Amino acid sequence: MARFFCLVLALLSPSLLVAQTDSNSQSTSDSVKTYTVPSVTVTTTIADRKTSPVAFSELSQADIARNYTFQDLPVLLSDLPSTLVYSENGNGIGYSNISIRGFDQRRIAVMINGIPQNDPEDHNVYWIDFPDLASSLESVQVQRGAGLASYGPAAIGGSINLQTSNFTDERSITLASGIGIQEYGGAGDSKYQKTIERFSLELSSGLVDNYAFYGRLSRTNSDGYRDQSFATLNSYFLSAVRYDDKVTTQINIFGGPLSDGLAYTGIPKSFVKDRQLRRVNFSGWWLDEEGNVQGTVRRRQEVENFTQPHYEMLTDWFVSDNVTLKSALFYYSGDGFFDFDASWADTSALGLTAANGYPDAPAPTNAIIR
């Protein structure tokens, strides 16, 4: 289990007052000249189309609503320039990965409301940990290349900035459901079957006095395209905002417990064009002396269960007309497990030896390691 806690502060610089003295002037009243410099807004994560020296693309809330159905966030971004996406499950729901300009996710900085989401240990991003987040987004900005210096060298590939909505426009209750149908086939025979289901409930209070509240609950069920690559993704997003004369405070809580079948092992190149073989989900495979593919097929017990709740408090303090202090206090944790095949393991590999207190341990068969 990993837990992370951080406080981020950003200051928007005020107007500056500069006094200059002319030493050649005879009169004191004529020797002082005042110049007012326009206020400068410092933004460290969001690029501006007119001033920022970086290539980027943006998706508005309308773009997201038009293009988003069930898919993982990387799949939603797959049509952007210099962006490649692949799905381990084969249908874009579960574990999906993105690369920008040839750099994988470990070299792409991902932020939600300015808060970093890359894992501190390996700098990877596990999009499955915040399923259906696209339903609650106001905008997405993808910067290509090194971009703004504030991201650091780990963001050499680019950055992805996700901004959630403020949900204050109007009162609403929305119920939605949908199904996805996939084509399967081989040897000249095709069939279609329902493999995806999604249900969601959204409630928005609109602005009530100085407050606004929003909640979304959803569930996505997917059988996956590859064998034993199911995904059951539960999602929640809860938000509350308070507006005062000088301060705006917003609290967001989001995440969702999930379970899915492991599907991270690739397939042999010779399987790609065969519509049946390319669905095979190996836990491991190799080539024998004759060059034939040998492997161990995933078992239905090879699954993952995980949850990573996110808590964040965003505050804007309008100190004056030209000075705004922004802060982001956040906390998130992870808890869960995954089970993988260990049918290859003997008592020595599993530590079931006399030296470890297991002198009479039987030889394991079809073991699973958690």
PDB file of C-alpha atoms in Angstrom, residues 46-340:
ATOM      1  CA  ILE A  46      -1.625  25.057 -18.855  1.00  0.00           C
ATOM      2  CA  ALA A  47      -0.237  26.320 -22.147  1.00  0.00           C
ATOM      3  CA  ASP A  48      -1.690  29.344 -23.939  1.00  0.00           C
ATOM      4  CA  ARG A  49      -2.138  29.222 -27.703  1.00  0.00           C
ATOM      5  CA  LYS A  50      -0.802  32.744 -28.269  1.00  0.00           C
ATOM      6  CA  THR A  51       2.167  32.877 -25.923  1.00  0.00           C
ATOM      7  CA  SER A  52       3.381  29.376 -24.913  1.00  0.00           C
ATOM      8  CA  PRO A  53       6.255  27.957 -27.018  1.00  0.00           C
ATOM      9  CA  VAL A  54       4.920  24.390 -27.004  1.00  0.00           C
ATOM     10  CA  ALA A  55       2.856  22.214 -29.341  1.00  0.00           C
ATOM     11  CA  PHE A  56      -0.411  21.114 -27.763  1.00  0.00           C
ATOM     12  CA  SER A  57      -3.964  19.992 -28.451  1.00  0.00           C
ATOM     13  CA  GLU A  58      -7.114  20.522 -26.423  1.00  0.00           C
ATOM     14  CA  LEU A  59     -10.436  18.784 -25.956  1.00  0.00           C
ATOM     15  CA  SER A  60     -13.338  20.874 -24.673  1.00  0.00           C
ATOM     16  CA  GLN A  61     -16.243  19.586 -22.621  1.00  0.00           C
ATOM     17  CA  ALA A  62     -18.304  19.431 -25.816  1.00  0.00           C
ATOM     18  CA  ASP A  63     -15.595  17.386 -27.554  1.00  0.00           C
ATOM     19  CA  ILE A  64     -15.484  14.937 -24.664  1.00  0.00           C
ATOM     20  CA  ALA A  65     -19.271  14.579 -24.544  1.00  0.00           C
ATOM     21  CA  ARG A  66     -19.364  13.922 -28.292  1.00  0.00           C
ATOM     22  CA  ASN A  67     -16.577  11.311 -28.381  1.00  0.00           C
ATOM     23  CA  TYR A  68     -16.685   9.546 -25.019  1.00  0.00           C
ATOM     24  CA  THR A  69     -18.738   6.395 -24.449  1.00  0.00           C
ATOM     25  CA  PHE A  70     -17.059   3.601 -22.446  1.00  0.00           C
ATOM     26  CA  GLN A  71     -13.403   3.791 -23.339  1.00  0.00           C
ATOM     27  CA  ASP A  72     -10.349   4.470 -21.184  1.00  0.00           C
ATOM     28  CA  LEU A  73      -8.918   7.992 -21.244  1.00  0.00           C
ATOM     29  CA  PRO A  74      -5.934   7.077 -23.463  1.00  0.00           C
ATOM     30  CA  VAL A  75      -8.346   5.765 -26.121  1.00  0.00           C
ATOM     31  CA  LEU A  76     -10.252   9.063 -25.954  1.00  0.00           C
ATOM     32  CA  LEU A  77      -6.984  10.848 -26.811  1.00  0.00           C
ATOM     33  CA  SER A  78      -5.903   8.412 -29.525  1.00  0.00           C
ATOM     34  CA  ASP A  79      -6.827  10.720 -32.448  1.00  0.00           C
ATOM     35  CA  LEU A  80      -4.551  13.550 -31.305  1.00  0.00           C
ATOM     36  CA  PRO A  81      -1.297  14.205 -33.243  1.00  0.00           C
ATOM     37  CA  SER A  82       1.818  12.138 -32.398  1.00  0.00           C
ATOM     38  CA  THR A  83      -0.213   9.947 -30.027  1.00  0.00           C
ATOM     39  CA  LEU A  84      -0.286   6.139 -30.021  1.00  0.00           C
ATOM     40  CA  VAL A  85      -2.491   4.009 -27.765  1.00  0.00           C
ATOM     41  CA  TYR A  86      -2.809   0.294 -27.166  1.00  0.00           C
ATOM     42  CA  SER A  87      -5.185  -1.725 -25.019  1.00  0.00           C
ATOM     43  CA  GLU A  88      -4.088  -4.852 -23.160  1.00  0.00           C
ATOM     44  CA  ASN A  89      -7.675  -6.122 -22.995  1.00  0.00           C
ATOM     45  CA  GLY A  90      -8.129  -5.521 -26.722  1.00  0.00           C
ATOM     46  CA  ASN A  91     -11.240  -3.347 -26.574  1.00  0.00           C
ATOM     47  CA  GLY A  92     -10.052  -0.138 -24.890  1.00  0.00           C
ATOM     48  CA  ILE A  93     -11.539  -0.906 -21.470  1.00  0.00           C
ATOM     49  CA  GLY A  94      -9.250  -2.004 -18.645  1.00  0.00           C
ATOM     50  CA  TYR A  95      -5.526  -1.417 -18.981  1.00  0.00           C
ATOM     51  CA  SER A  96      -4.703   1.044 -21.777  1.00  0.00           C
ATOM     52  CA  ASN A  97      -1.371   2.733 -22.413  1.00  0.00           C
ATOM     53  CA  ILE A  98      -0.425   5.897 -24.274  1.00  0.00           C
ATOM     54  CA  SER A  99       2.781   7.186 -25.865  1.00  0.00           C
ATOM     55  CA  ILE A 100       3.502  10.675 -27.193  1.00  0.00           C
ATOM     56  CA  ARG A 101       6.198  11.240 -29.809  1.00  0.00           C
ATOM     57  CA  GLY A 102       7.512   7.748 -29.093  1.00  0.00           C
ATOM     58  CA  PHE A 103       7.858   8.212 -25.317  1.00  0.00           C
ATOM     59  CA  ASP A 104       5.886   5.904 -23.052  1.00  0.00           C
ATOM     60  CA  GLN A 105       3.858   6.851 -19.986  1.00  0.00           C
ATOM     61  CA  ARG A 106       6.904   6.970 -17.717  1.00  0.00           C
ATOM     62  CA  ARG A 107       8.012  10.066 -19.641  1.00  0.00           C
ATOM     63  CA  ILE A 108       4.610  11.764 -19.764  1.00  0.00           C
ATOM     64  CA  ALA A 109       3.451  13.919 -16.859  1.00  0.00           C
ATOM     65  CA  VAL A 110      -0.242  13.462 -16.042  1.00  0.00           C
ATOM     66  CA  MET A 111      -2.128  15.901 -13.820  1.00  0.00           C
ATOM     67  CA  ILE A 112      -5.698  16.195 -12.591  1.00  0.00           C
ATOM     68  CA  ASN A 113      -6.479  19.772 -11.547  1.00  0.00           C
ATOM     69  CA  GLY A 114      -2.723  20.403 -11.458  1.00  0.00           C
ATOM     70  CA  ILE A 115      -2.101  17.458  -9.108  1.00  0.00           C
ATOM     71  CA  PRO A 116       0.441  14.866 -10.353  1.00  0.00           C
ATOM     72  CA  GLN A 117      -0.831  11.331 -10.977  1.00  0.00           C
ATOM     73  CA  ASN A 118       2.391   9.549 -11.980  1.00  0.00           C
ATOM     74  CA  ASP A 119       3.355   6.783  -9.590  1.00  0.00           C
ATOM     75  CA  PRO A 120       6.265   7.965  -7.393  1.00  0.00           C
ATOM     76  CA  GLU A 121       8.033   4.613  -7.700  1.00  0.00           C
ATOM     77  CA  ASP A 122       8.123   4.033 -11.464  1.00  0.00           C
ATOM     78  CA  HIS A 123       6.541   7.280 -12.806  1.00  0.00           C
ATOM     79  CA  ASN A 124       3.953   5.201 -14.669  1.00  0.00           C
ATOM     80  CA  VAL A 125       0.269   6.071 -14.896  1.00  0.00           C
ATOM     81  CA  TYR A 126      -2.392   3.460 -14.269  1.00  0.00           C
ATOM     82  CA  TRP A 127      -5.499   4.915 -15.931  1.00  0.00           C
ATOM     83  CA  ILE A 128      -7.662   2.061 -14.682  1.00  0.00           C
ATOM     84  CA  ASP A 129      -7.406   3.555 -11.160  1.00  0.00           C
ATOM     85  CA  PHE A 130      -9.786   6.418 -12.080  1.00  0.00           C
ATOM     86  CA  PRO A 131     -12.364   4.814 -14.388  1.00  0.00           C
ATOM     87  CA  ASP A 132     -15.037   6.924 -16.101  1.00  0.00           C
ATOM     88  CA  LEU A 133     -13.276  10.140 -15.060  1.00  0.00           C
ATOM     89  CA  ALA A 134     -13.953  11.530 -18.550  1.00  0.00           C
ATOM     90  CA  SER A 135     -17.631  11.935 -17.583  1.00  0.00           C
ATOM     91  CA  SER A 136     -16.587  14.585 -15.051  1.00  0.00           C
ATOM     92  CA  LEU A 137     -14.024  16.497 -17.120  1.00  0.00           C
ATOM     93  CA  GLU A 138     -14.313  20.059 -18.372  1.00  0.00           C
ATOM     94  CA  SER A 139     -11.218  20.029 -20.583  1.00  0.00           C
ATOM     95  CA  VAL A 140      -8.101  18.082 -21.535  1.00  0.00           C
ATOM     96  CA  GLN A 141      -4.851  19.609 -22.760  1.00  0.00           C
ATOM     97  CA  VAL A 142      -2.102  17.409 -24.210  1.00  0.00           C
ATOM     98  CA  GLN A 143       1.323  19.023 -24.646  1.00  0.00           C
ATOM     99  CA  ARG A 144       3.729  17.288 -27.022  1.00  0.00           C
ATOM    100  CA  GLY A 145       7.448  17.311 -26.351  1.00  0.00           C
ATOM    101  CA  ALA A 146       9.394  18.697 -23.412  1.00  0.00           C
ATOM    102  CA  GLY A 147       6.955  21.586 -23.029  1.00  0.00           C
ATOM    103  CA  LEU A 148       6.917  23.856 -20.010  1.00  0.00           C
ATOM    104  CA  ALA A 149       9.981  23.577 -17.755  1.00  0.00           C
ATOM    105  CA  SER A 150       7.954  23.137 -14.559  1.00  0.00           C
ATOM    106  CA  TYR A 151       7.287  19.481 -15.383  1.00  0.00           C
ATOM    107  CA  GLY A 152      10.952  18.513 -15.127  1.00  0.00           C
ATOM    108  CA  PRO A 153      12.981  16.034 -17.196  1.00  0.00           C
ATOM    109  CA  ALA A 154      10.589  13.153 -16.468  1.00  0.00           C
ATOM    110  CA  ALA A 155       8.069  14.806 -18.840  1.00  0.00           C
ATOM    111  CA  ILE A 156      10.310  14.763 -21.897  1.00  0.00           C
ATOM    112  CA  GLY A 157       7.566  13.039 -23.910  1.00  0.00           C
ATOM    113  CA  GLY A 158       4.861  15.521 -23.021  1.00  0.00           C
ATOM    114  CA  SER A 159       2.120  16.154 -20.496  1.00  0.00           C
ATOM    115  CA  ILE A 160      -1.603  15.544 -20.099  1.00  0.00           C
ATOM    116  CA  ASN A 161      -3.609  18.071 -18.066  1.00  0.00           C
ATOM    117  CA  LEU A 162      -7.114  17.068 -16.977  1.00  0.00           C
ATOM    118  CA  GLN A 163      -9.472  19.701 -15.545  1.00  0.00           C
ATOM    119  CA  THR A 164     -12.667  18.598 -13.797  1.00  0.00           C
ATOM    120  CA  SER A 165     -15.919  20.537 -14.112  1.00  0.00           C
ATOM    121  CA  ASN A 166     -17.242  22.948 -11.492  1.00  0.00           C
ATOM    122  CA  PHE A 167     -20.849  21.695 -11.915  1.00  0.00           C
ATOM    123  CA  THR A 168     -22.524  24.991 -10.960  1.00  0.00           C
ATOM    124  CA  ASP A 169     -24.428  25.729 -14.162  1.00  0.00           C
ATOM    125  CA  GLU A 170     -27.793  24.088 -13.492  1.00  0.00           C
ATOM    126  CA  ARG A 171     -29.681  21.532 -11.456  1.00  0.00           C
ATOM    127  CA  SER A 172     -29.964  18.143 -13.053  1.00  0.00           C
ATOM    128  CA  ILE A 173     -30.442  14.422 -12.531  1.00  0.00           C
ATOM    129  CA  THR A 174     -29.145  12.162 -15.290  1.00  0.00           C
ATOM    130  CA  LEU A 175     -29.560   8.423 -15.666  1.00  0.00           C
ATOM    131  CA  ALA A 176     -27.661   6.768 -18.499  1.00  0.00           C
ATOM    132  CA  SER A 177     -27.006   3.250 -19.700  1.00  0.00           C
ATOM    133  CA  GLY A 178     -25.423   1.738 -22.748  1.00  0.00           C
ATOM    134  CA  ILE A 179     -24.229  -1.482 -24.291  1.00  0.00           C
ATOM    135  CA  GLY A 180     -21.326  -2.326 -26.561  1.00  0.00           C
ATOM    136  CA  ILE A 181     -21.334  -5.048 -29.179  1.00  0.00           C
ATOM    137  CA  GLN A 182     -18.174  -6.674 -30.457  1.00  0.00           C
ATOM    138  CA  GLU A 183     -17.479  -8.746 -33.528  1.00  0.00           C
ATOM    139  CA  TYR A 184     -15.840 -12.130 -33.080  1.00  0.00           C
ATOM    140  CA  GLY A 185     -15.022 -14.613 -35.760  1.00  0.00           C
ATOM    141  CA  GLY A 186     -12.601 -16.700 -37.653  1.00  0.00           C
ATOM    142  CA  ALA A 187     -12.406 -19.120 -40.573  1.00  0.00           C
ATOM    143  CA  GLY A 188     -14.895 -17.039 -42.552  1.00  0.00           C
ATOM    144  CA  ASP A 189     -17.502 -16.962 -39.770  1.00  0.00           C
ATOM    145  CA  SER A 190     -18.348 -13.805 -37.811  1.00  0.00           C
ATOM    146  CA  LYS A 191     -20.650 -13.281 -34.873  1.00  0.00           C
ATOM    147  CA  TYR A 192     -21.664 -10.293 -32.801  1.00  0.00           C
ATOM    148  CA  GLN A 193     -22.351 -10.349 -29.095  1.00  0.00           C
ATOM    149  CA  LYS A 194     -22.890  -7.906 -26.260  1.00  0.00           C
ATOM    150  CA  THR A 195     -19.656  -7.587 -24.273  1.00  0.00           C
ATOM    151  CA  ILE A 196     -19.883  -4.130 -22.641  1.00  0.00           C
ATOM    152  CA  GLU A 197     -22.426  -2.572 -20.275  1.00  0.00           C
ATOM    153  CA  ARG A 198     -22.372   0.816 -18.585  1.00  0.00           C
ATOM    154  CA  PHE A 199     -24.726   2.388 -16.052  1.00  0.00           C
ATOM    155  CA  SER A 200     -24.408   5.825 -14.489  1.00  0.00           C
ATOM    156  CA  LEU A 201     -26.282   8.244 -12.222  1.00  0.00           C
ATOM    157  CA  GLU A 202     -25.385  11.950 -12.011  1.00  0.00           C
ATOM    158  CA  LEU A 203     -26.837  14.613  -9.728  1.00  0.00           C
ATOM    159  CA  SER A 204     -26.026  18.328  -9.782  1.00  0.00           C
ATOM    160  CA  SER A 205     -27.513  20.841  -7.328  1.00  0.00           C
ATOM    161  CA  GLY A 206     -26.615  23.947  -9.301  1.00  0.00           C
ATOM    162  CA  LEU A 207     -25.741  27.015  -7.243  1.00  0.00           C
ATOM    163  CA  VAL A 208     -27.652  27.060  -3.945  1.00  0.00           C
ATOM    164  CA  ASP A 209     -26.815  30.171  -1.906  1.00  0.00           C
ATOM    165  CA  ASN A 210     -23.012  29.938  -1.745  1.00  0.00           C
ATOM    166  CA  TYR A 211     -22.774  26.211  -2.399  1.00  0.00           C
ATOM    167  CA  ALA A 212     -22.837  23.716  -5.252  1.00  0.00           C
ATOM    168  CA  PHE A 213     -22.832  19.921  -5.057  1.00  0.00           C
ATOM    169  CA  TYR A 214     -22.269  17.206  -7.633  1.00  0.00           C
ATOM    170  CA  GLY A 215     -22.179  13.418  -7.542  1.00  0.00           C
ATOM    171  CA  ARG A 216     -21.676  10.646 -10.082  1.00  0.00           C
ATOM    172  CA  LEU A 217     -21.838   6.885  -9.625  1.00  0.00           C
ATOM    173  CA  SER A 218     -21.166   4.542 -12.523  1.00  0.00           C
ATOM    174  CA  ARG A 219     -20.255   0.987 -13.379  1.00  0.00           C
ATOM    175  CA  THR A 220     -18.727  -0.438 -16.539  1.00  0.00           C
ATOM    176  CA  ASN A 221     -18.671  -4.172 -17.211  1.00  0.00           C
ATOM    177  CA  SER A 222     -16.534  -5.529 -20.025  1.00  0.00           C
ATOM    178  CA  ASP A 223     -15.809  -9.081 -21.152  1.00  0.00           C
ATOM    179  CA  GLY A 224     -12.716  -7.873 -23.021  1.00  0.00           C
ATOM    180  CA  TYR A 225     -11.706  -8.932 -26.502  1.00  0.00           C
ATOM    181  CA  ARG A 226      -8.974 -11.312 -25.367  1.00  0.00           C
ATOM    182  CA  ASP A 227      -9.769 -14.434 -23.386  1.00  0.00           C
ATOM    183  CA  GLN A 228     -10.100 -13.963 -19.600  1.00  0.00           C
ATOM    184  CA  SER A 229      -9.592 -10.164 -19.934  1.00  0.00           C
ATOM    185  CA  PHE A 230     -12.764  -8.989 -18.242  1.00  0.00           C
ATOM    186  CA  ALA A 231     -12.976  -5.666 -16.385  1.00  0.00           C
ATOM    187  CA  THR A 232     -15.505  -4.593 -13.766  1.00  0.00           C
ATOM    188  CA  LEU A 233     -14.962  -0.889 -13.105  1.00  0.00           C
ATOM    189  CA  ASN A 234     -16.917   0.922 -10.401  1.00  0.00           C
ATOM    190  CA  SER A 235     -16.511   4.687 -10.318  1.00  0.00           C
ATOM    191  CA  TYR A 236     -17.529   7.611  -8.138  1.00  0.00           C
ATOM    192  CA  PHE A 237     -16.919  11.355  -8.267  1.00  0.00           C
ATOM    193  CA  LEU A 238     -18.198  13.590  -5.456  1.00  0.00           C
ATOM    194  CA  SER A 239     -17.670  17.351  -5.393  1.00  0.00           C
ATOM    195  CA  ALA A 240     -18.696  20.265  -3.162  1.00  0.00           C
ATOM    196  CA  VAL A 241     -17.929  23.965  -3.720  1.00  0.00           C
ATOM    197  CA  ARG A 242     -18.325  26.986  -1.447  1.00  0.00           C
ATOM    198  CA  TYR A 243     -18.147  30.534  -2.817  1.00  0.00           C
ATOM    199  CA  ASP A 244     -17.270  33.450  -0.557  1.00  0.00           C
ATOM    200  CA  ASP A 245     -16.412  37.067  -1.402  1.00  0.00           C
ATOM    201  CA  LYS A 246     -12.678  36.478  -1.387  1.00  0.00           C
ATOM    202  CA  VAL A 247     -12.299  32.684  -1.236  1.00  0.00           C
ATOM    203  CA  THR A 248     -13.544  29.745  -3.305  1.00  0.00           C
ATOM    204  CA  THR A 249     -13.077  26.246  -1.874  1.00  0.00           C
ATOM    205  CA  GLN A 250     -13.766  22.989  -3.697  1.00  0.00           C
ATOM    206  CA  ILE A 251     -13.455  19.437  -2.357  1.00  0.00           C
ATOM    207  CA  ASN A 252     -13.318  16.499  -4.784  1.00  0.00           C
ATOM    208  CA  ILE A 253     -13.359  12.795  -3.939  1.00  0.00           C
ATOM    209  CA  PHE A 254     -13.079  10.298  -6.772  1.00  0.00           C
ATOM    210  CA  GLY A 255     -11.890   6.809  -7.651  1.00  0.00           C
ATOM    211  CA  GLY A 256     -13.478   3.395  -7.697  1.00  0.00           C
ATOM    212  CA  PRO A 257     -12.895  -0.239  -6.671  1.00  0.00           C
ATOM    213  CA  LEU A 258     -12.172  -2.468  -9.644  1.00  0.00           C
ATOM    214  CA  SER A 259     -11.527  -6.051 -10.617  1.00  0.00           C
ATOM    215  CA  ASP A 260     -10.097  -7.319 -13.867  1.00  0.00           C
ATOM    216  CA  GLY A 261      -8.508 -10.334 -15.492  1.00  0.00           C
ATOM    217  CA  LEU A 262      -4.767 -10.095 -16.156  1.00  0.00           C
ATOM    218  CA  ALA A 263      -3.898  -9.595 -19.825  1.00  0.00           C
ATOM    219  CA  TYR A 264      -0.509  -7.891 -19.934  1.00  0.00           C
ATOM    220  CA  THR A 265       1.427 -10.545 -21.911  1.00  0.00           C
ATOM    221  CA  GLY A 266       1.688  -9.929 -25.659  1.00  0.00           C
ATOM    222  CA  ILE A 267       1.090 -12.515 -28.361  1.00  0.00           C
ATOM    223  CA  PRO A 268       3.432 -13.942 -30.999  1.00  0.00           C
ATOM    224  CA  LYS A 269       3.580 -11.971 -34.238  1.00  0.00           C
ATOM    225  CA  SER A 270       2.286 -14.982 -36.145  1.00  0.00           C
ATOM    226  CA  PHE A 271      -1.008 -14.776 -34.195  1.00  0.00           C
ATOM    227  CA  VAL A 272      -1.869 -11.198 -35.150  1.00  0.00           C
ATOM    228  CA  LYS A 273      -3.730 -11.844 -38.407  1.00  0.00           C
ATOM    229  CA  ASP A 274      -5.586 -14.922 -37.164  1.00  0.00           C
ATOM    230  CA  ARG A 275      -8.933 -13.748 -35.758  1.00  0.00           C
ATOM    231  CA  GLN A 276      -9.056 -16.597 -33.260  1.00  0.00           C
ATOM    232  CA  LEU A 277      -5.432 -16.921 -32.199  1.00  0.00           C
ATOM    233  CA  ARG A 278      -5.024 -13.182 -31.574  1.00  0.00           C
ATOM    234  CA  ARG A 279      -7.529 -13.451 -28.734  1.00  0.00           C
ATOM    235  CA  VAL A 280      -5.335 -15.922 -26.838  1.00  0.00           C
ATOM    236  CA  ASN A 281      -4.245 -14.591 -23.455  1.00  0.00           C
ATOM    237  CA  PHE A 282      -0.951 -16.202 -22.421  1.00  0.00           C
ATOM    238  CA  SER A 283       0.597 -15.908 -18.986  1.00  0.00           C
ATOM    239  CA  GLY A 284       3.834 -16.863 -20.743  1.00  0.00           C
ATOM    240  CA  TRP A 285       4.903 -18.292 -24.094  1.00  0.00           C
ATOM    241  CA  TRP A 286       8.061 -19.383 -25.929  1.00  0.00           C
ATOM    242  CA  LEU A 287       9.225 -21.011 -29.163  1.00  0.00           C
ATOM    243  CA  ASP A 288      10.313 -24.643 -29.158  1.00  0.00           C
ATOM    244  CA  GLU A 289      13.223 -26.020 -31.182  1.00  0.00           C
ATOM    245  CA  GLU A 290      11.013 -26.333 -34.279  1.00  0.00           C
ATOM    246  CA  GLY A 291       9.889 -22.713 -33.947  1.00  0.00           C
ATOM    247  CA  ASN A 292       6.382 -23.573 -32.803  1.00  0.00           C
ATOM    248  CA  VAL A 293       4.655 -21.437 -30.170  1.00  0.00           C
ATOM    249  CA  GLN A 294       4.319 -23.067 -26.754  1.00  0.00           C
ATOM    250  CA  GLY A 295       2.710 -21.344 -23.817  1.00  0.00           C
ATOM    251  CA  THR A 296       0.570 -21.322 -20.703  1.00  0.00           C
ATOM    252  CA  VAL A 297      -2.899 -19.878 -21.160  1.00  0.00           C
ATOM    253  CA  ARG A 298      -4.254 -17.525 -18.507  1.00  0.00           C
ATOM    254  CA  ARG A 299      -6.405 -19.128 -15.869  1.00  0.00           C
ATOM    255  CA  ARG A 300      -9.629 -17.525 -14.681  1.00  0.00           C
ATOM    256  CA  GLN A 301      -8.091 -17.214 -11.202  1.00  0.00           C
ATOM    257  CA  GLU A 302      -5.484 -14.733 -12.490  1.00  0.00           C
ATOM    258  CA  VAL A 303      -7.238 -11.546 -11.466  1.00  0.00           C
ATOM    259  CA  GLU A 304      -6.630  -8.174  -9.883  1.00  0.00           C
ATOM    260  CA  ASN A 305      -8.634  -6.262  -7.285  1.00  0.00           C
ATOM    261  CA  PHE A 306      -7.603  -2.692  -6.505  1.00  0.00           C
ATOM    262  CA  THR A 307      -8.843   0.683  -5.345  1.00  0.00           C
ATOM    263  CA  GLN A 308      -7.156   4.084  -5.264  1.00  0.00           C
ATOM    264  CA  PRO A 309      -9.358   6.812  -3.737  1.00  0.00           C
ATOM    265  CA  HIS A 310      -8.317  10.428  -4.390  1.00  0.00           C
ATOM    266  CA  TYR A 311      -9.068  13.335  -2.058  1.00  0.00           C
ATOM    267  CA  GLU A 312      -8.321  16.930  -3.025  1.00  0.00           C
ATOM    268  CA  MET A 313      -9.137  20.396  -1.724  1.00  0.00           C
ATOM    269  CA  LEU A 314      -8.664  23.293  -4.136  1.00  0.00           C
ATOM    270  CA  THR A 315      -8.681  26.864  -2.834  1.00  0.00           C
ATOM    271  CA  ASP A 316      -8.589  30.223  -4.634  1.00  0.00           C
ATOM    272  CA  TRP A 317      -7.966  33.250  -2.398  1.00  0.00           C
ATOM    273  CA  PHE A 318      -8.504  36.570  -4.206  1.00  0.00           C
ATOM    274  CA  VAL A 319      -6.186  38.747  -2.154  1.00  0.00           C
ATOM    275  CA  SER A 320      -6.743  41.805  -4.368  1.00  0.00           C
ATOM    276  CA  ASP A 321      -7.768  42.614  -7.912  1.00  0.00           C
ATOM    277  CA  ASN A 322      -4.300  41.617  -9.111  1.00  0.00           C
ATOM    278  CA  VAL A 323      -3.213  38.941  -6.632  1.00  0.00           C
ATOM    279  CA  THR A 324      -4.689  35.451  -6.349  1.00  0.00           C
ATOM    280  CA  LEU A 325      -3.290  32.701  -4.144  1.00  0.00           C
ATOM    281  CA  LYS A 326      -4.119  29.181  -5.282  1.00  0.00           C
ATOM    282  CA  SER A 327      -3.532  26.049  -3.221  1.00  0.00           C
ATOM    283  CA  ALA A 328      -4.113  22.348  -3.809  1.00  0.00           C
ATOM    284  CA  LEU A 329      -4.098  19.949  -0.869  1.00  0.00           C
ATOM    285  CA  PHE A 330      -4.388  16.302  -1.877  1.00  0.00           C
ATOM    286  CA  TYR A 331      -4.085  12.771  -0.587  1.00  0.00           C
ATOM    287  CA  TYR A 332      -4.472   9.393  -2.236  1.00  0.00           C
ATOM    288  CA  SER A 333      -3.771   5.808  -1.282  1.00  0.00           C
ATOM    289  CA  GLY A 334      -3.814   2.416  -2.950  1.00  0.00           C
ATOM    290  CA  ASP A 335      -4.873  -0.991  -1.698  1.00  0.00           C
ATOM    291  CA  GLY A 336      -5.396  -4.323  -3.423  1.00  0.00           C
ATOM    292  CA  PHE A 337      -3.773  -7.419  -4.878  1.00  0.00           C
ATOM    293  CA  PHE A 338      -3.269  -9.419  -8.046  1.00  0.00           C
ATOM    294  CA  ASP A 339      -3.017 -13.186  -8.433  1.00  0.00           C
ATOM    295  CA  PHE A 340      -0.821 -14.728 -11.131  1.00  0.00           C
TER     296      PHE A 340
END
